[in-house]
Short mmCIF file of C-alpha atoms in Angstrom, two decimals:
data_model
loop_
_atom_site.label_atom_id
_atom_site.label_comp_id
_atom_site.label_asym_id
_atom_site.label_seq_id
_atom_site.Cartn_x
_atom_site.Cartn_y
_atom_site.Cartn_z
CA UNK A 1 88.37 88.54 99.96
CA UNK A 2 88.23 87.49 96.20
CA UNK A 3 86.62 87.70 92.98
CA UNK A 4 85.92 91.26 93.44
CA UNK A 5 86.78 93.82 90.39
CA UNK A 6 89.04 96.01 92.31
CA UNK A 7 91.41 95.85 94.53
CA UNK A 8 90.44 92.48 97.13
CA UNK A 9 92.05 95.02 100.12
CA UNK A 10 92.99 98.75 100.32
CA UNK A 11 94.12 100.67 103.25
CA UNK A 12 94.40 104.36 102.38
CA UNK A 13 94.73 107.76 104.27
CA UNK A 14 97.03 109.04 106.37
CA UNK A 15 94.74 109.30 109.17
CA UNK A 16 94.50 105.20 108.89
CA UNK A 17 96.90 103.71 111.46
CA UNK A 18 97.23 100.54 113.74
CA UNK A 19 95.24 97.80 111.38
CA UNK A 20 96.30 94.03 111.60
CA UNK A 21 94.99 92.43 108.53
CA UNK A 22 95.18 88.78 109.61
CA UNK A 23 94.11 85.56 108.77
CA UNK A 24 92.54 86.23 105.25
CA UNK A 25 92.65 84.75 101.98
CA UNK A 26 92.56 86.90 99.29
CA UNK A 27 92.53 85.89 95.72
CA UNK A 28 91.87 82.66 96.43
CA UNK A 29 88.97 79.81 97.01
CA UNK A 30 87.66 79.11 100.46
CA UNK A 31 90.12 75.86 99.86
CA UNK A 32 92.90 78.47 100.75
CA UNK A 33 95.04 77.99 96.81
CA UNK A 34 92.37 78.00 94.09
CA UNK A 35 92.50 80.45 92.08
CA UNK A 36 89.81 83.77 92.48
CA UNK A 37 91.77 86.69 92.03
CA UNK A 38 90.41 90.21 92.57
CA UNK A 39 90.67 92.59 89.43
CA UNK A 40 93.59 94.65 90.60
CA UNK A 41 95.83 94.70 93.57
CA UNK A 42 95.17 91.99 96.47
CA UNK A 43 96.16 94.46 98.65
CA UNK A 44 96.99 98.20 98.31
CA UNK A 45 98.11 100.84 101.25
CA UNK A 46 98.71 103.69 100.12
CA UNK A 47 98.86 107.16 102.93
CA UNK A 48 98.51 104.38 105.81
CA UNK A 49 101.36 103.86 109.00
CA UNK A 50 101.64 101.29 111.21
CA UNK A 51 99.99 98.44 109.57
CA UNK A 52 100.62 94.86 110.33
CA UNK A 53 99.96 92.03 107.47
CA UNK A 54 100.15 88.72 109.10
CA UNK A 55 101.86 88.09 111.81
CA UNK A 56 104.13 85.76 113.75
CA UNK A 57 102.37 82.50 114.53
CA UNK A 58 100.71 80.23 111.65
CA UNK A 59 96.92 81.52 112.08
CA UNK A 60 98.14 85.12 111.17
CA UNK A 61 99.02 84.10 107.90
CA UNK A 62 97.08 85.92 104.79
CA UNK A 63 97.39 84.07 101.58
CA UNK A 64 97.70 87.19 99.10
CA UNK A 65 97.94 85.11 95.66
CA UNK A 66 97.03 84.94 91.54
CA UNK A 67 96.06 88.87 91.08
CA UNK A 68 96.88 89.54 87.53
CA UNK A 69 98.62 92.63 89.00
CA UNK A 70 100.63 92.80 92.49
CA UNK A 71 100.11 91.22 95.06
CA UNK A 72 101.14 93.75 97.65
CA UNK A 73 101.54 97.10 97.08
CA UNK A 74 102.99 99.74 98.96
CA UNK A 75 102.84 103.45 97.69
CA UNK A 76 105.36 106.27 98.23
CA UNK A 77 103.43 107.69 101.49
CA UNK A 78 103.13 104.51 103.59
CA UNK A 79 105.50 104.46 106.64
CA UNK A 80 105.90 101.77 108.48
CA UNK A 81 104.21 98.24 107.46
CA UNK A 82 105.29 94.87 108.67
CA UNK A 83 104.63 92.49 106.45
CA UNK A 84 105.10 89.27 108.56
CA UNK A 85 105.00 85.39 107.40
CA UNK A 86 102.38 85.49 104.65
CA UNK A 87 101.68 83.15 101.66
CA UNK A 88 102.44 85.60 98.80
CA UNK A 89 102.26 82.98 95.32
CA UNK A 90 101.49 83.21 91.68
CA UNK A 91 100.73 87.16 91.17
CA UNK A 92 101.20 88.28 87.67
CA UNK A 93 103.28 90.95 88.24
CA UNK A 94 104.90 90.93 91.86
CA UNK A 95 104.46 89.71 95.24
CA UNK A 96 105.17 93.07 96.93
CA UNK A 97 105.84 96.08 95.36
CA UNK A 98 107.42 99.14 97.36
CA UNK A 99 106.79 102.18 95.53
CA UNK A 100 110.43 104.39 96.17
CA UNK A 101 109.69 105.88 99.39
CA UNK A 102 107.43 103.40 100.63
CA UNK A 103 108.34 101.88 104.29
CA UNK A 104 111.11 104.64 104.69
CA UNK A 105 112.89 102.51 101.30
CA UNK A 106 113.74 99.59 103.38
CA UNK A 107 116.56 97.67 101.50
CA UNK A 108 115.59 94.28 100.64
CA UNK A 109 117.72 91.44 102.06
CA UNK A 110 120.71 90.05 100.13
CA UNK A 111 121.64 86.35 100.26
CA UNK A 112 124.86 85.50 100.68
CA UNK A 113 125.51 82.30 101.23
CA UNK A 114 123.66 79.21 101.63
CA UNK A 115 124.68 76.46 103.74
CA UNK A 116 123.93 77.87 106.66
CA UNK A 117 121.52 80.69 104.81
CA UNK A 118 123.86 83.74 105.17
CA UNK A 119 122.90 87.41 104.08
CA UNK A 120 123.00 91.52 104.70
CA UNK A 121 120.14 93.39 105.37
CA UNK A 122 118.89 96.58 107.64
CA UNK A 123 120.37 96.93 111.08
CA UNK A 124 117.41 95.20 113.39
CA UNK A 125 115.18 93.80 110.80
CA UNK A 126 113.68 90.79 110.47
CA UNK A 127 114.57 88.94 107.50
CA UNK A 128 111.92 85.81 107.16
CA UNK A 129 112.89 82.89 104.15
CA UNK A 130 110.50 81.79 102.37
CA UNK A 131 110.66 79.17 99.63
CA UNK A 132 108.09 79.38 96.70
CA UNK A 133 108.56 77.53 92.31
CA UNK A 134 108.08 81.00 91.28
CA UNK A 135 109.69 84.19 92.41
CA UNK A 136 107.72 85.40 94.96
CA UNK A 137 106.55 83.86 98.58
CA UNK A 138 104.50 80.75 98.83
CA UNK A 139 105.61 78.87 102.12
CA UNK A 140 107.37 80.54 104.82
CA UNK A 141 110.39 78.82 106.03
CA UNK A 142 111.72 81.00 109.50
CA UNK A 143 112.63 84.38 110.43
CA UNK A 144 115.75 86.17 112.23
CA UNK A 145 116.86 89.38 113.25
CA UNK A 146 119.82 91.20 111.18
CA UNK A 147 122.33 91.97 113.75
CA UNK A 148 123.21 95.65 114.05
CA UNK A 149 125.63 95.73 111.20
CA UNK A 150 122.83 94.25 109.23
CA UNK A 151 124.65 90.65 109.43
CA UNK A 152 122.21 87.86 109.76
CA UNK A 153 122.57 83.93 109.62
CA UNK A 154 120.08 81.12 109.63
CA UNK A 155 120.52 77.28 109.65
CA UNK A 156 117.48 75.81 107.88
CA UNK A 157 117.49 72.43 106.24
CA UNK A 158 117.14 73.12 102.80
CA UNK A 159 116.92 69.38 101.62
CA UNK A 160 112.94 68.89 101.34
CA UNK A 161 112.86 72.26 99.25
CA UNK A 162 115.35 71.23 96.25
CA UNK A 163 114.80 73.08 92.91
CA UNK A 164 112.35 75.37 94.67
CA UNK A 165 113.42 79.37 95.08
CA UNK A 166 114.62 80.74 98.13
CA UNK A 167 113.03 84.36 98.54
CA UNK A 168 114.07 86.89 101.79
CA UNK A 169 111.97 89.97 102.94
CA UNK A 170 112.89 92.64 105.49
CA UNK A 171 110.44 94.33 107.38
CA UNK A 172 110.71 97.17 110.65
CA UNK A 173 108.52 95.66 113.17
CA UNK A 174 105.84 98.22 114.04
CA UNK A 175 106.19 100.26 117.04
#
């Protein structure tokens, strides 16, 4: 989904529920990292619930990257997205944008520590780490659930990743 002079994905209505978007590239070449971005957002919901982007195991993964805007965006009236394990890279902008409002304002995760990966984030959500030379997503590391004081720890060898960011997202899993 690329090269188009729009947005390369949007999901709009409120009447629009229970889409997986899986396994796409979008913004990119068939090669799955060069460049062809899509004029505006790589992928917009806006009005939409229970959407799923990605999902848990490696073929799930949508590579949302080099839009000159965002490369997920998530207005005011969307309610409940999961946006799960994805290869979010090199968007002018941002990787995701939530409107205020947008997924029920779902805090993002805070890193606290790092050796093991410590952090706070929403009671019950999964927090995945992802490490990336910019500041957004590009390879996703793991994943755990915040406990239910919104605790959550993760040992991950950080030693093949040096001078690379460390980036954490928190998402409600869809019901």
């Amino acid at each position: 989904i690329s090269g188009n002079l729009g947005f390369g994905l949007e999901i709009r209505d409120v009447d629009t529920q229970d889409i997986s978007v899986v396994g796409n590239r979008i913004g990119v070449q068939g090669d799955g990292f060069s460049p062809l971005p899509n004029g505006g957002i790589g992928v917009s919901v806006d009005g939409a619930s229970k959407i799923t982007l990605g999902g848990m195991g490696p073929e799930a993964q949508n590579t949302v990257a080099h839009h000159l805007s965002t490369g997920v965006y998530l207005a005011e009236t969307t309610d409940q997205v999961a946006i799960l394990r994805n290869s979010i890279f090199g968007n002018g902008i941002k990787g995701i944008h939530l409107v205020p409002g947008a997924n029920n304002d779902i805090a993002a995760p805070v890193i606290t520590g790092f050796d093991p990966i410590t952090g706070t984030a929403p009671p019950g959500a999964l927090v995945h780490l992802y490490v990336d030379d910019g500041n957004q997503g590009r390879d996703y590391l793991t994943s755990a659930t915040a406990d239910g004081s919104g605790d959550f720890e993760i040992v991950v060898d950080m030693s093949p990743h040096l001078g690379r960011k460390l980036t954490a997202i928190a998402t409600d899993l869809v019901e």
